[in-house]
mmCIF file of C-alpha atoms in Angstrom:
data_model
loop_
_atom_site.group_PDB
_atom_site.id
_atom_site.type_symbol
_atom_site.label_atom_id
_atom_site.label_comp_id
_atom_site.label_asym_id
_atom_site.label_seq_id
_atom_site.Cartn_x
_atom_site.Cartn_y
_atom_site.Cartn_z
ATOM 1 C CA UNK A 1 14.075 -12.741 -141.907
ATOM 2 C CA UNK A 2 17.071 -11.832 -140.605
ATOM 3 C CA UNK A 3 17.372 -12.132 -136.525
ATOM 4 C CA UNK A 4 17.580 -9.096 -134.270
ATOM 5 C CA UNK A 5 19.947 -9.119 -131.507
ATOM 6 C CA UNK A 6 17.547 -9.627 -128.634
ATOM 7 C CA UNK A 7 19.471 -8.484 -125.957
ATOM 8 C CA UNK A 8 19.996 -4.809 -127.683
ATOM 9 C CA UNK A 9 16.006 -5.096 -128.052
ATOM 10 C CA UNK A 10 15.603 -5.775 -124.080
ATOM 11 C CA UNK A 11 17.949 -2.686 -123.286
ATOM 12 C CA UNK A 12 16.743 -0.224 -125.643
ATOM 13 C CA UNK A 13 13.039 -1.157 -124.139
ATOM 14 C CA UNK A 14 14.616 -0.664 -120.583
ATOM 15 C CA UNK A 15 16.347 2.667 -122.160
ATOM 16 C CA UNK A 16 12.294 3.512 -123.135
ATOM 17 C CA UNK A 17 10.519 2.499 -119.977
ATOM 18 C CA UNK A 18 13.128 4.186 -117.904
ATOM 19 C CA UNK A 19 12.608 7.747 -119.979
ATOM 20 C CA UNK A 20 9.077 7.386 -119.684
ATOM 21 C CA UNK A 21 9.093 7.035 -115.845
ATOM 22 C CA UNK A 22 7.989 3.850 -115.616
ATOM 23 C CA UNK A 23 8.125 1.816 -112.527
ATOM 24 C CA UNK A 24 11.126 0.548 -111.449
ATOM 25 C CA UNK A 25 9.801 -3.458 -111.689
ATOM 26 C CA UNK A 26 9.722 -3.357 -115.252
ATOM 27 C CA UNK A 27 12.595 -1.329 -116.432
ATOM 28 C CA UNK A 28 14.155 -4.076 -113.844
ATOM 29 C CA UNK A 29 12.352 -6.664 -115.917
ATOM 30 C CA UNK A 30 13.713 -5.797 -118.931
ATOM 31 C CA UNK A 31 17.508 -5.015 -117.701
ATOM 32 C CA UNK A 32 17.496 -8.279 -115.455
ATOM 33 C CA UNK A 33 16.725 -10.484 -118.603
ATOM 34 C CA UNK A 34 19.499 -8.812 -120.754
ATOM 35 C CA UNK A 35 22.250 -9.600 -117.668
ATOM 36 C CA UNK A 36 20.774 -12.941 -118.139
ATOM 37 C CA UNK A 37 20.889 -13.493 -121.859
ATOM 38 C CA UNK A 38 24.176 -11.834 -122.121
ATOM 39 C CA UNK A 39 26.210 -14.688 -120.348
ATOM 40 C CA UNK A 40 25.097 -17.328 -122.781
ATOM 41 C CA UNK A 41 26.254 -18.032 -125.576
ATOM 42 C CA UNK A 42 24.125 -17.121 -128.734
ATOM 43 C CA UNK A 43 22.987 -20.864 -129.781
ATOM 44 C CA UNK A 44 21.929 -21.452 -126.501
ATOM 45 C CA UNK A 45 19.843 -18.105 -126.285
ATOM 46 C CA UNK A 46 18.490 -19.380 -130.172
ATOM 47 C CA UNK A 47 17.966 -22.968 -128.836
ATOM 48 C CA UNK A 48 16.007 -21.886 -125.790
ATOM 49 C CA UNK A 49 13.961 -19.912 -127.527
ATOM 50 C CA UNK A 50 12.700 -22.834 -130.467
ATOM 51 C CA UNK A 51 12.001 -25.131 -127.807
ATOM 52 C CA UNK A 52 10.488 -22.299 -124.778
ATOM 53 C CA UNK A 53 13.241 -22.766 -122.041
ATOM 54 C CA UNK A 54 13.999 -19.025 -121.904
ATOM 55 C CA UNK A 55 12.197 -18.954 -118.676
ATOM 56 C CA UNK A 56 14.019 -21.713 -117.012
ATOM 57 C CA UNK A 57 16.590 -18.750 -116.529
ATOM 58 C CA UNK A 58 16.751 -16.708 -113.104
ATOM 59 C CA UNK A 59 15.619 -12.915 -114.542
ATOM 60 C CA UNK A 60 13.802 -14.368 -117.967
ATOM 61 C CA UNK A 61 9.978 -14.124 -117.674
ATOM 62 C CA UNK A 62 7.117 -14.431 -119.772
ATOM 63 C CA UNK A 63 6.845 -11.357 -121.563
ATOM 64 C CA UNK A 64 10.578 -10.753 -121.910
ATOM 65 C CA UNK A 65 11.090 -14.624 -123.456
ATOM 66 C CA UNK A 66 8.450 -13.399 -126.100
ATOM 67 C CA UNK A 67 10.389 -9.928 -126.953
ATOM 68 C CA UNK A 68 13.470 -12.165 -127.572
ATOM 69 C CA UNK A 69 11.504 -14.744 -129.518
ATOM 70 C CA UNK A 70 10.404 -12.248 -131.427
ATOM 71 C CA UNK A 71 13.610 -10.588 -131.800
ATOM 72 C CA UNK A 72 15.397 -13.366 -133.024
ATOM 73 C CA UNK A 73 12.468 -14.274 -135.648
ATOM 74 C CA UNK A 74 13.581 -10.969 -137.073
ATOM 75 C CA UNK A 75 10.672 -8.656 -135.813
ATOM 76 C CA UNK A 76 11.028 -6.077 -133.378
ATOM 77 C CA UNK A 77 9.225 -6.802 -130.455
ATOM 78 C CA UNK A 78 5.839 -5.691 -130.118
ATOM 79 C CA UNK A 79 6.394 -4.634 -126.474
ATOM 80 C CA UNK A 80 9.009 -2.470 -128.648
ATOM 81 C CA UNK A 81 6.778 -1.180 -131.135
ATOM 82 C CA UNK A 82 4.508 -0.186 -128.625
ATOM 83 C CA UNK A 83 6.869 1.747 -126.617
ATOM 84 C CA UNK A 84 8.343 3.763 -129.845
ATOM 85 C CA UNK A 85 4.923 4.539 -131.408
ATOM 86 C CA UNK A 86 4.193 6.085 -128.057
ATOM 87 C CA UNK A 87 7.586 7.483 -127.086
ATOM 88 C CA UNK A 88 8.488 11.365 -125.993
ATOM 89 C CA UNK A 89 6.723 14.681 -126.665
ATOM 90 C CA UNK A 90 7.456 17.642 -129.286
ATOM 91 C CA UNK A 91 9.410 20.620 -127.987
ATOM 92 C CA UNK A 92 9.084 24.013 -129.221
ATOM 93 C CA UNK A 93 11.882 25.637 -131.437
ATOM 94 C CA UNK A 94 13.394 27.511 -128.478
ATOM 95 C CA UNK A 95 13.264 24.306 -126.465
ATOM 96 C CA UNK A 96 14.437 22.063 -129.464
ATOM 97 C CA UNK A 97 17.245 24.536 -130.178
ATOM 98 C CA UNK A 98 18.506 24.770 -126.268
ATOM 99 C CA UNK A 99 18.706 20.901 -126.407
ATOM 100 C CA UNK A 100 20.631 20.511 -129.093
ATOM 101 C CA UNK A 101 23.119 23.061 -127.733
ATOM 102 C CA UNK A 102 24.075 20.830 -124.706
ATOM 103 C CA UNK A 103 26.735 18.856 -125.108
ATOM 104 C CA UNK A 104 27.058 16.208 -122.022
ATOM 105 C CA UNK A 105 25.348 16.535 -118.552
ATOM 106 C CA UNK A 106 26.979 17.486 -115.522
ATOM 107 C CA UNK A 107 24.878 15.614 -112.683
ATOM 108 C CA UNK A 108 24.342 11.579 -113.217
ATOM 109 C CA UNK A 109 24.734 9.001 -110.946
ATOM 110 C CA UNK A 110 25.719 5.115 -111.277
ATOM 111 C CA UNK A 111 25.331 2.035 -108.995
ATOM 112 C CA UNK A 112 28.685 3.068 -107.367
ATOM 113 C CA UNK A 113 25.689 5.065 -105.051
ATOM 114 C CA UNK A 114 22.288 4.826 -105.350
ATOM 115 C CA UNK A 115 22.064 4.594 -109.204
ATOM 116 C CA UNK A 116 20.609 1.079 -111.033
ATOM 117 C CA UNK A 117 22.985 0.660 -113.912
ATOM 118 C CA UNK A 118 27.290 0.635 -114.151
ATOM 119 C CA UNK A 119 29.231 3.865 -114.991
ATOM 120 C CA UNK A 120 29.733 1.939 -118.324
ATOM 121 C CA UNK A 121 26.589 1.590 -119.415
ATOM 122 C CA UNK A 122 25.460 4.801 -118.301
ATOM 123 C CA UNK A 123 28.433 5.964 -120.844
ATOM 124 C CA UNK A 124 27.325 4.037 -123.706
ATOM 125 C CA UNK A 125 24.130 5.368 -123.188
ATOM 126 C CA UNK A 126 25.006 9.408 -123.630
ATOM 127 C CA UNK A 127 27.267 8.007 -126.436
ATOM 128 C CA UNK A 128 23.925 7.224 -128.054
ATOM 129 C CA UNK A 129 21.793 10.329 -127.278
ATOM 130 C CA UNK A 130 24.904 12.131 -128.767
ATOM 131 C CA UNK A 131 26.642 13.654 -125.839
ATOM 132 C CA UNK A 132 30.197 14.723 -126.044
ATOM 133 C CA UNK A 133 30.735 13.687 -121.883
ATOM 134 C CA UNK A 134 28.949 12.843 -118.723
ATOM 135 C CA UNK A 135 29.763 14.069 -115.300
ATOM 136 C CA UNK A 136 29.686 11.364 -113.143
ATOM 137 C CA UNK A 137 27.969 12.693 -109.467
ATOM 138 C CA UNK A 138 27.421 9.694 -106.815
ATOM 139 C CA UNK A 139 26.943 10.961 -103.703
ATOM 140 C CA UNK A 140 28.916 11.779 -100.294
ATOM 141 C CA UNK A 141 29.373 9.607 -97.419
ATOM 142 C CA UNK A 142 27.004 11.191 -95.145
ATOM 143 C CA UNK A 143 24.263 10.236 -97.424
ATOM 144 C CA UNK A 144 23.960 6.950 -96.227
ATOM 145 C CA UNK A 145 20.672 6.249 -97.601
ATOM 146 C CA UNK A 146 22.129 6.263 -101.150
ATOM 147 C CA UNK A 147 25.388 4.841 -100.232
ATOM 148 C CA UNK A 148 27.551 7.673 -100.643
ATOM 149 C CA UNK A 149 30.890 7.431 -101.324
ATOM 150 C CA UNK A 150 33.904 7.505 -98.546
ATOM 151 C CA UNK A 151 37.018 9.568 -99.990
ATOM 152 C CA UNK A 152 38.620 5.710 -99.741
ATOM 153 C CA UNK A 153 35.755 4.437 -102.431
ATOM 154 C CA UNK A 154 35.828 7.779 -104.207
ATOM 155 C CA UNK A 155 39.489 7.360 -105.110
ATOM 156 C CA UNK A 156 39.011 3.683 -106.175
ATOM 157 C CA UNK A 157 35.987 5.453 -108.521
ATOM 158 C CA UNK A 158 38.219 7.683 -110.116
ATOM 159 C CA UNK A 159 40.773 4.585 -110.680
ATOM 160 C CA UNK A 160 37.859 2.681 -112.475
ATOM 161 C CA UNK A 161 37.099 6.174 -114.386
ATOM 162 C CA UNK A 162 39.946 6.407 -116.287
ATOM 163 C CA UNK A 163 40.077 2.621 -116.870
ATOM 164 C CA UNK A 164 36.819 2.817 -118.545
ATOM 165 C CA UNK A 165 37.572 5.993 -120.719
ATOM 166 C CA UNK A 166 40.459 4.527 -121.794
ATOM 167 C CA UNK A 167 37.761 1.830 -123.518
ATOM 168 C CA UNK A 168 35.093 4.755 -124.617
ATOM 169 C CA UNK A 169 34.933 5.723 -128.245
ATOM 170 C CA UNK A 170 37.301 8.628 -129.321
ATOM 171 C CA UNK A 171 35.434 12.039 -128.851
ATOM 172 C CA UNK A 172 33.615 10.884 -125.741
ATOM 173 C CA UNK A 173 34.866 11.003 -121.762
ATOM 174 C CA UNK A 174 33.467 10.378 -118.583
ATOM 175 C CA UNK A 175 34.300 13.999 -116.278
ATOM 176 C CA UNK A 176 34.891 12.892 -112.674
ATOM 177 C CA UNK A 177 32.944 14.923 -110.439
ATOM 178 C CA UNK A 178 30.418 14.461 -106.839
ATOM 179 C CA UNK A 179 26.882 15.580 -105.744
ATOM 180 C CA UNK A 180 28.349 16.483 -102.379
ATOM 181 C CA UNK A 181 25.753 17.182 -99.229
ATOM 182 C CA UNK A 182 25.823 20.939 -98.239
ATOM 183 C CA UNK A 183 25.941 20.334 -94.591
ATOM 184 C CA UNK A 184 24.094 21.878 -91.535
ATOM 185 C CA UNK A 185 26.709 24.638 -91.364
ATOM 186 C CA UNK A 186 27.299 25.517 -95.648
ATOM 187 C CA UNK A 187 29.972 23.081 -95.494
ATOM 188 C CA UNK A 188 30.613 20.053 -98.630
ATOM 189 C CA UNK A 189 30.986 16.621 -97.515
ATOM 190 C CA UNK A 190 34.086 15.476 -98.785
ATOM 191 C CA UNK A 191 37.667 15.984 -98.605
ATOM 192 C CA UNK A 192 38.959 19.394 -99.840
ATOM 193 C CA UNK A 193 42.371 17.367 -101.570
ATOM 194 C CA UNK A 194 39.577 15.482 -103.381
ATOM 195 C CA UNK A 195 37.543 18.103 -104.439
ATOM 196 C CA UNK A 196 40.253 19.728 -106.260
ATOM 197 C CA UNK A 197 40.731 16.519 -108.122
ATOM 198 C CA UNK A 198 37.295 16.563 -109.697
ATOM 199 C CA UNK A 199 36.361 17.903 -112.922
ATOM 200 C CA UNK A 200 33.151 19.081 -111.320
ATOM 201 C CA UNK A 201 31.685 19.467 -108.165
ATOM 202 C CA UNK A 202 27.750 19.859 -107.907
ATOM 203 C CA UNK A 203 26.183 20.801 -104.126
ATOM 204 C CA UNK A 204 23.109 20.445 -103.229
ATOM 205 C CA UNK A 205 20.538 19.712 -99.905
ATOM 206 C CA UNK A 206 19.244 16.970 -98.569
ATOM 207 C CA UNK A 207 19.363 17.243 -94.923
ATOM 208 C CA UNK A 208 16.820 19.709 -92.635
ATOM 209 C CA UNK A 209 14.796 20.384 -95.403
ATOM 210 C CA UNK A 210 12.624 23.002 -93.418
ATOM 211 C CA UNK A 211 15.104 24.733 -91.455
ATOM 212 C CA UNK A 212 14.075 28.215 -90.959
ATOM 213 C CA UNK A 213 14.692 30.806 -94.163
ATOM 214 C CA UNK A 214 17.822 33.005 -91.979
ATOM 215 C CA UNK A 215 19.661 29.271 -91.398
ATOM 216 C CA UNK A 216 18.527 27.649 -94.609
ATOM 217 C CA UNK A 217 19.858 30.592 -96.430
ATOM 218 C CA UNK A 218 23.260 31.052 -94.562
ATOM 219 C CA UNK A 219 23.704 27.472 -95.161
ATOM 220 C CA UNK A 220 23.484 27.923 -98.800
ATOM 221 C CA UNK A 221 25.294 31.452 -98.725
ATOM 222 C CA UNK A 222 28.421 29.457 -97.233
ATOM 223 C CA UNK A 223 28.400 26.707 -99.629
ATOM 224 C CA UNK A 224 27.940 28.837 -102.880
ATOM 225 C CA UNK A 225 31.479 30.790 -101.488
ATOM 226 C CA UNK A 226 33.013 27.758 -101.126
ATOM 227 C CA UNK A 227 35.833 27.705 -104.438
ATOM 228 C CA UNK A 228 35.094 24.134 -104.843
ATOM 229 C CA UNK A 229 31.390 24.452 -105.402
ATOM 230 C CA UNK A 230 30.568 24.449 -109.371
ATOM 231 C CA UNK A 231 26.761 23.855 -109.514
ATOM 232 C CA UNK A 232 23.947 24.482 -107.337
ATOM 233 C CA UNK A 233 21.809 21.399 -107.345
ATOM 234 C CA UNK A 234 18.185 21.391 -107.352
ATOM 235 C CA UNK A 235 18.181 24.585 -105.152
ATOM 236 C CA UNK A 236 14.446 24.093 -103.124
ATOM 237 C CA UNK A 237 15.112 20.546 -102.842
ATOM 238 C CA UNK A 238 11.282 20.662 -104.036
ATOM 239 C CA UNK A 239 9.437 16.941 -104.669
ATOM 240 C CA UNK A 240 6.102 17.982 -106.836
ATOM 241 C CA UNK A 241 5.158 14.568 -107.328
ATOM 242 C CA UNK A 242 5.444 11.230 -105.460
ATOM 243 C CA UNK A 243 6.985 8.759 -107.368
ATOM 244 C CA UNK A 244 10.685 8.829 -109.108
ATOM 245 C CA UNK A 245 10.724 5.701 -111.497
ATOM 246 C CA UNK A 246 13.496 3.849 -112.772
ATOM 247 C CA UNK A 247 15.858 4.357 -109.587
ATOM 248 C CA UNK A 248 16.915 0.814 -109.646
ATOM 249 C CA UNK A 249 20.104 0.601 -107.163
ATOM 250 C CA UNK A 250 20.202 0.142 -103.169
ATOM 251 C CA UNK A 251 19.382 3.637 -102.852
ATOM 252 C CA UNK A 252 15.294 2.812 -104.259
ATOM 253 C CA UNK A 253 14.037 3.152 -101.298
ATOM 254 C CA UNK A 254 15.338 6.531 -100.338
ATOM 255 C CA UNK A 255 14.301 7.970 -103.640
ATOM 256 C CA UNK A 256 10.205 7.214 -102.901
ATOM 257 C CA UNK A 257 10.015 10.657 -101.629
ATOM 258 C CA UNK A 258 7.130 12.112 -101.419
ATOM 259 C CA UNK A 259 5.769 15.447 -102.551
ATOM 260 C CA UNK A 260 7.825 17.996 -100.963
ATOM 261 C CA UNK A 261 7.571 21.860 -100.538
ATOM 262 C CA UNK A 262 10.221 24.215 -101.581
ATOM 263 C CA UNK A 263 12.657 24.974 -98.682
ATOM 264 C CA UNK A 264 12.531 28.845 -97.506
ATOM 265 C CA UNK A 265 15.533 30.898 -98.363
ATOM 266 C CA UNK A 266 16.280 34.118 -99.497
ATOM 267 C CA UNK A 267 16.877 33.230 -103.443
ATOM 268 C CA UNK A 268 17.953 36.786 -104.364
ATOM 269 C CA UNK A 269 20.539 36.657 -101.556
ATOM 270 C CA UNK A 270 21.764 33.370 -102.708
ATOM 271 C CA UNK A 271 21.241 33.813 -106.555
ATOM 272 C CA UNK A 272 23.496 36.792 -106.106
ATOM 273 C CA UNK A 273 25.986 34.682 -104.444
ATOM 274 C CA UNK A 274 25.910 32.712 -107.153
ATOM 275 C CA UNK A 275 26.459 35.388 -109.714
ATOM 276 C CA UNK A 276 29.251 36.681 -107.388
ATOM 277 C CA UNK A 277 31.086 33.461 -106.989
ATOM 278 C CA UNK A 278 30.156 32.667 -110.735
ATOM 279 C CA UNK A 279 28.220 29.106 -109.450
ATOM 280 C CA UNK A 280 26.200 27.734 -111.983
ATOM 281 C CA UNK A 281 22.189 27.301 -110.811
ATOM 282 C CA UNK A 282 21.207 23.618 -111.799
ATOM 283 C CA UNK A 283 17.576 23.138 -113.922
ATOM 284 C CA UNK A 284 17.141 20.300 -112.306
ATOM 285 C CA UNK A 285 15.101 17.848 -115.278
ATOM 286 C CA UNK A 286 13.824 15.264 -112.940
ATOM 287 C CA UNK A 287 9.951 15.224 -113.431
ATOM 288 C CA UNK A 288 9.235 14.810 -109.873
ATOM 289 C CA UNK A 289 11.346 17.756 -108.882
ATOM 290 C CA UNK A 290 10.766 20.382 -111.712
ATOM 291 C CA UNK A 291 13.463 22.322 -109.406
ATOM 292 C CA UNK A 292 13.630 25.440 -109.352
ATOM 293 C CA UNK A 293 10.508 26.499 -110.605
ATOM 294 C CA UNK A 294 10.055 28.891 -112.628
ATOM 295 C CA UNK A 295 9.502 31.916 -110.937
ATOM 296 C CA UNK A 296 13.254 30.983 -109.351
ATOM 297 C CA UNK A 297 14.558 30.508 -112.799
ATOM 298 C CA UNK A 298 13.182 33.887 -114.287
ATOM 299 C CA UNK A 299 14.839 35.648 -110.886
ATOM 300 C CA UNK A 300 18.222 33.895 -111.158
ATOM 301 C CA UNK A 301 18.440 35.034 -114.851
ATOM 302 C CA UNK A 302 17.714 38.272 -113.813
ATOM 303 C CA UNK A 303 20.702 38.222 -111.117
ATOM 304 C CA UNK A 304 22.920 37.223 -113.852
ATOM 305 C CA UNK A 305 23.387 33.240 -113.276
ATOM 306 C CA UNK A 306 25.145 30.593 -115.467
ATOM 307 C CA UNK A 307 22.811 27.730 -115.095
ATOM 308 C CA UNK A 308 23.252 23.589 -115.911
ATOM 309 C CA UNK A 309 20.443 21.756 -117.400
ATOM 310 C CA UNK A 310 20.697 18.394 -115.903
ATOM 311 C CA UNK A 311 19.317 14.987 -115.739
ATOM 312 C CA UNK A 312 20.065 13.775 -112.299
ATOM 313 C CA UNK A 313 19.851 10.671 -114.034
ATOM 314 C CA UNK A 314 19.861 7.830 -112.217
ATOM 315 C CA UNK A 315 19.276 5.080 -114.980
ATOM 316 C CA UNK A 316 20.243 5.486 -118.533
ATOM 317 C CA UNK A 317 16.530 5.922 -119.938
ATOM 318 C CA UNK A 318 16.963 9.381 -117.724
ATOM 319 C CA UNK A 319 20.045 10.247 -119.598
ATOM 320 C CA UNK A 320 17.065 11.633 -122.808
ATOM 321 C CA UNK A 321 15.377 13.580 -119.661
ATOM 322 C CA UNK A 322 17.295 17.166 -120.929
ATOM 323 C CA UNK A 323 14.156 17.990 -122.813
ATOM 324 C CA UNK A 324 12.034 18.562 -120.095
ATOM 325 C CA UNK A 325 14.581 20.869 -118.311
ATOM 326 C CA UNK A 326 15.142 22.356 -121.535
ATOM 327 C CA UNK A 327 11.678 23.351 -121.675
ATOM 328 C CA UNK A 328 11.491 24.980 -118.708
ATOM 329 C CA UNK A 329 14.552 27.047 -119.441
ATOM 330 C CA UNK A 330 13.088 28.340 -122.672
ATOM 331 C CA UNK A 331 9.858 28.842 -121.610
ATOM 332 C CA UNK A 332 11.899 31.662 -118.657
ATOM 333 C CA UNK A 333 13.838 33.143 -121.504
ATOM 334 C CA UNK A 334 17.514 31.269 -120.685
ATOM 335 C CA UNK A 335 19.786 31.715 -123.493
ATOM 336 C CA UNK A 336 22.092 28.683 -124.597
ATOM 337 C CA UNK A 337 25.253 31.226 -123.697
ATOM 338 C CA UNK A 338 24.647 31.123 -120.095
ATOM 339 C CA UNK A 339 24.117 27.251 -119.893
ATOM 340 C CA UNK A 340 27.620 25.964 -119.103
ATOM 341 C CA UNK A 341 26.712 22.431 -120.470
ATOM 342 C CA UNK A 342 26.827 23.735 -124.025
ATOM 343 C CA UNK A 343 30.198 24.310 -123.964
ATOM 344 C CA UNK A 344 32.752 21.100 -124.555
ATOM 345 C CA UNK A 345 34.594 18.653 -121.633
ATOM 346 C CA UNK A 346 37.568 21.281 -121.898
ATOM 347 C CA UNK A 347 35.861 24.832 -121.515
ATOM 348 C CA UNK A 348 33.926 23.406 -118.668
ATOM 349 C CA UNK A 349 36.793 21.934 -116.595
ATOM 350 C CA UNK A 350 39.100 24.871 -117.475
ATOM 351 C CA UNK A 351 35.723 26.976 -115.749
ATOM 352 C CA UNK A 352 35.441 24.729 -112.932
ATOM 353 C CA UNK A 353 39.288 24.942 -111.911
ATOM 354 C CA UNK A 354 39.339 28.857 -112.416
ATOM 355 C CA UNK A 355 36.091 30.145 -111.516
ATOM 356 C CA UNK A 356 35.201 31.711 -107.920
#
């Protein structure tokens, strides 16, 4: 039979564990062995794996040396198999419709923060689940916890950006963007010159969590009038169960939140601030966050919202996470015309530079 290329088996595996929210040591597993493999020449990876040396390599263990033995005796892997038999869930036709509408996500992050995996192969990885871009958000400096990026490293980021689209396959780009902090007093942590520079600019919460609903909801008021601000991210800042897998970067350990309650605002106030201003209110897909709920998704539909349906990926296996946001949004009646991810890279930026 005709040999597999093992190290495509390892990452589509770490692409599977990753969208199944599996813990982070075995997506790491799998993505630590591909690095490995991937820096040896293709006789050596063969001649290891006739006479069992594979795991005589730093990141090569036991189970992945037998996926790429079994890879390169032309089978796919039964740690594969396993994972594909068993892989995703069926969507409804409103659901199934809404996803295929979307055409890139607009909040993803990379190592460059607290992400596990390069901006490349985060890329390559919407290339394959068919999207048309991918908003790149790492965070702001003063989220330290997930190494947020200085204006002096965000510039150098938007450098490597364009040097890696200029390497993407034609009909594809990377949009530059941020998940900027909505400070204590509604303000965005980053420069306003840079800012203006991004394609897109997603806000969101992470600080005082349980301020009290009058300074909770001023802070959001002033960061929804701000003309930079393009989405609303995960609005209640909401953790509804304990454990986000796959988070692979320096940032892991900040990301084993716990369950969290909703924050207390006034979401009519704000959702009408966000009609007014013409933000976009993120469906956050994230399983542990399931943020908004629904009841909050229902009333900012009402109010007359644009909304983003969004990964918040943080490993590429999240990238295929749209479904589950997608079903929430069906499920409160969103239509695909007021989800600002179906439209393409240049009627969202032309939005995001006009809107307010």
């Amino acid at each position: 039979m005709k040999a597999r290329d093992p190290i495509a088996d390892l990452r589509r595996i770490a692409f599977l564990l990753e969208r199944a929210n599996e813990a982070t040591y075995r997506v790491r597993a799998f993505r630590s062995a591909a690095k490995a493999l991937a820096g040896l020449p293709a006789t050596e990876v063969a001649d290891r794996a006739g006479n069992g040396t594979l795991t005589e390599l730093a990141g090569v263990g036991d189970v992945t040396a037998r996926c790429v033995a079994e890879s390169l005796a032309g089978e796919e892997p039964v740690y594969l198999r396993r994972l594909v038999a068993t892989e995703g869930s069926d969507l409804d036709a409103e659901a199934t419709a809404l996803r295929a509408a979307l055409r890139g996500d607009c909040h993803t992050h990379s190592d460059w923060s607290d992400g596990g995996s390069p901006i490349e192969e985060m890329a390559l990885a919407a290339v394959e689940l068919g999207h048309e871009y991918l908003v790149l958000t790492d965070h702001s400096p003063r989220l330290t916890v997930a190494r947020g990026l200085t204006a002096a490293r965000l510039r150098r980021q938007l450098d490597h950006v364009a040097q890696v689209n200029a390497a993407l396959p034609e009909g594809f780009r990377i949009l530059t963007g941020i998940e900027v902090d909505i400070l204590a007093d509604g303000s965005l942590d980053q420069d306003d010159e840079l800012l203006a520079r991004l394609d897109v600019v997603v806000g969101s919460v992470h600080s005082n969590l349980k301020d009290e609903r009058s300074k909770m909801t001023r802070r959001m008021l002033t960061a929804v009038a701000n003309p930079h601000l393009d989405i609303l991210g995960h609005v209640t800042g909401r953790m509804v169960s304990s454990r986000p897998a796959g988070v692979t970067g320096p940032g892991d350990r900040g990301h084993r939140a716990r369950t969290r309650a909703e924050s207390d605002f006034d979401a009519d106030a704000v959702f009408a601030a966000c009609a007014e201003h013409d933000t976009a209110v993120e469906i956050n897909s994230r399983p542990e966050r399931q943020d908004p709920p629904k009841r909050l998704i229902r009333r900012a539909l009402e109010a007359g919202c644009r909304f983003a349906i969004n990964t918040d990926a943080h490993a590429p296996g999240q990238l295929d996470w749209q479904r589950f946001g997608c079903e929430r949004a069906a499920l409160c009646g969103v239509p695909a015309d007021r989800v600002v991810n179906t439209w393409s890279a240049e009627q969202l930026v032309d939005w995001t530079h006009n809107h307010a």
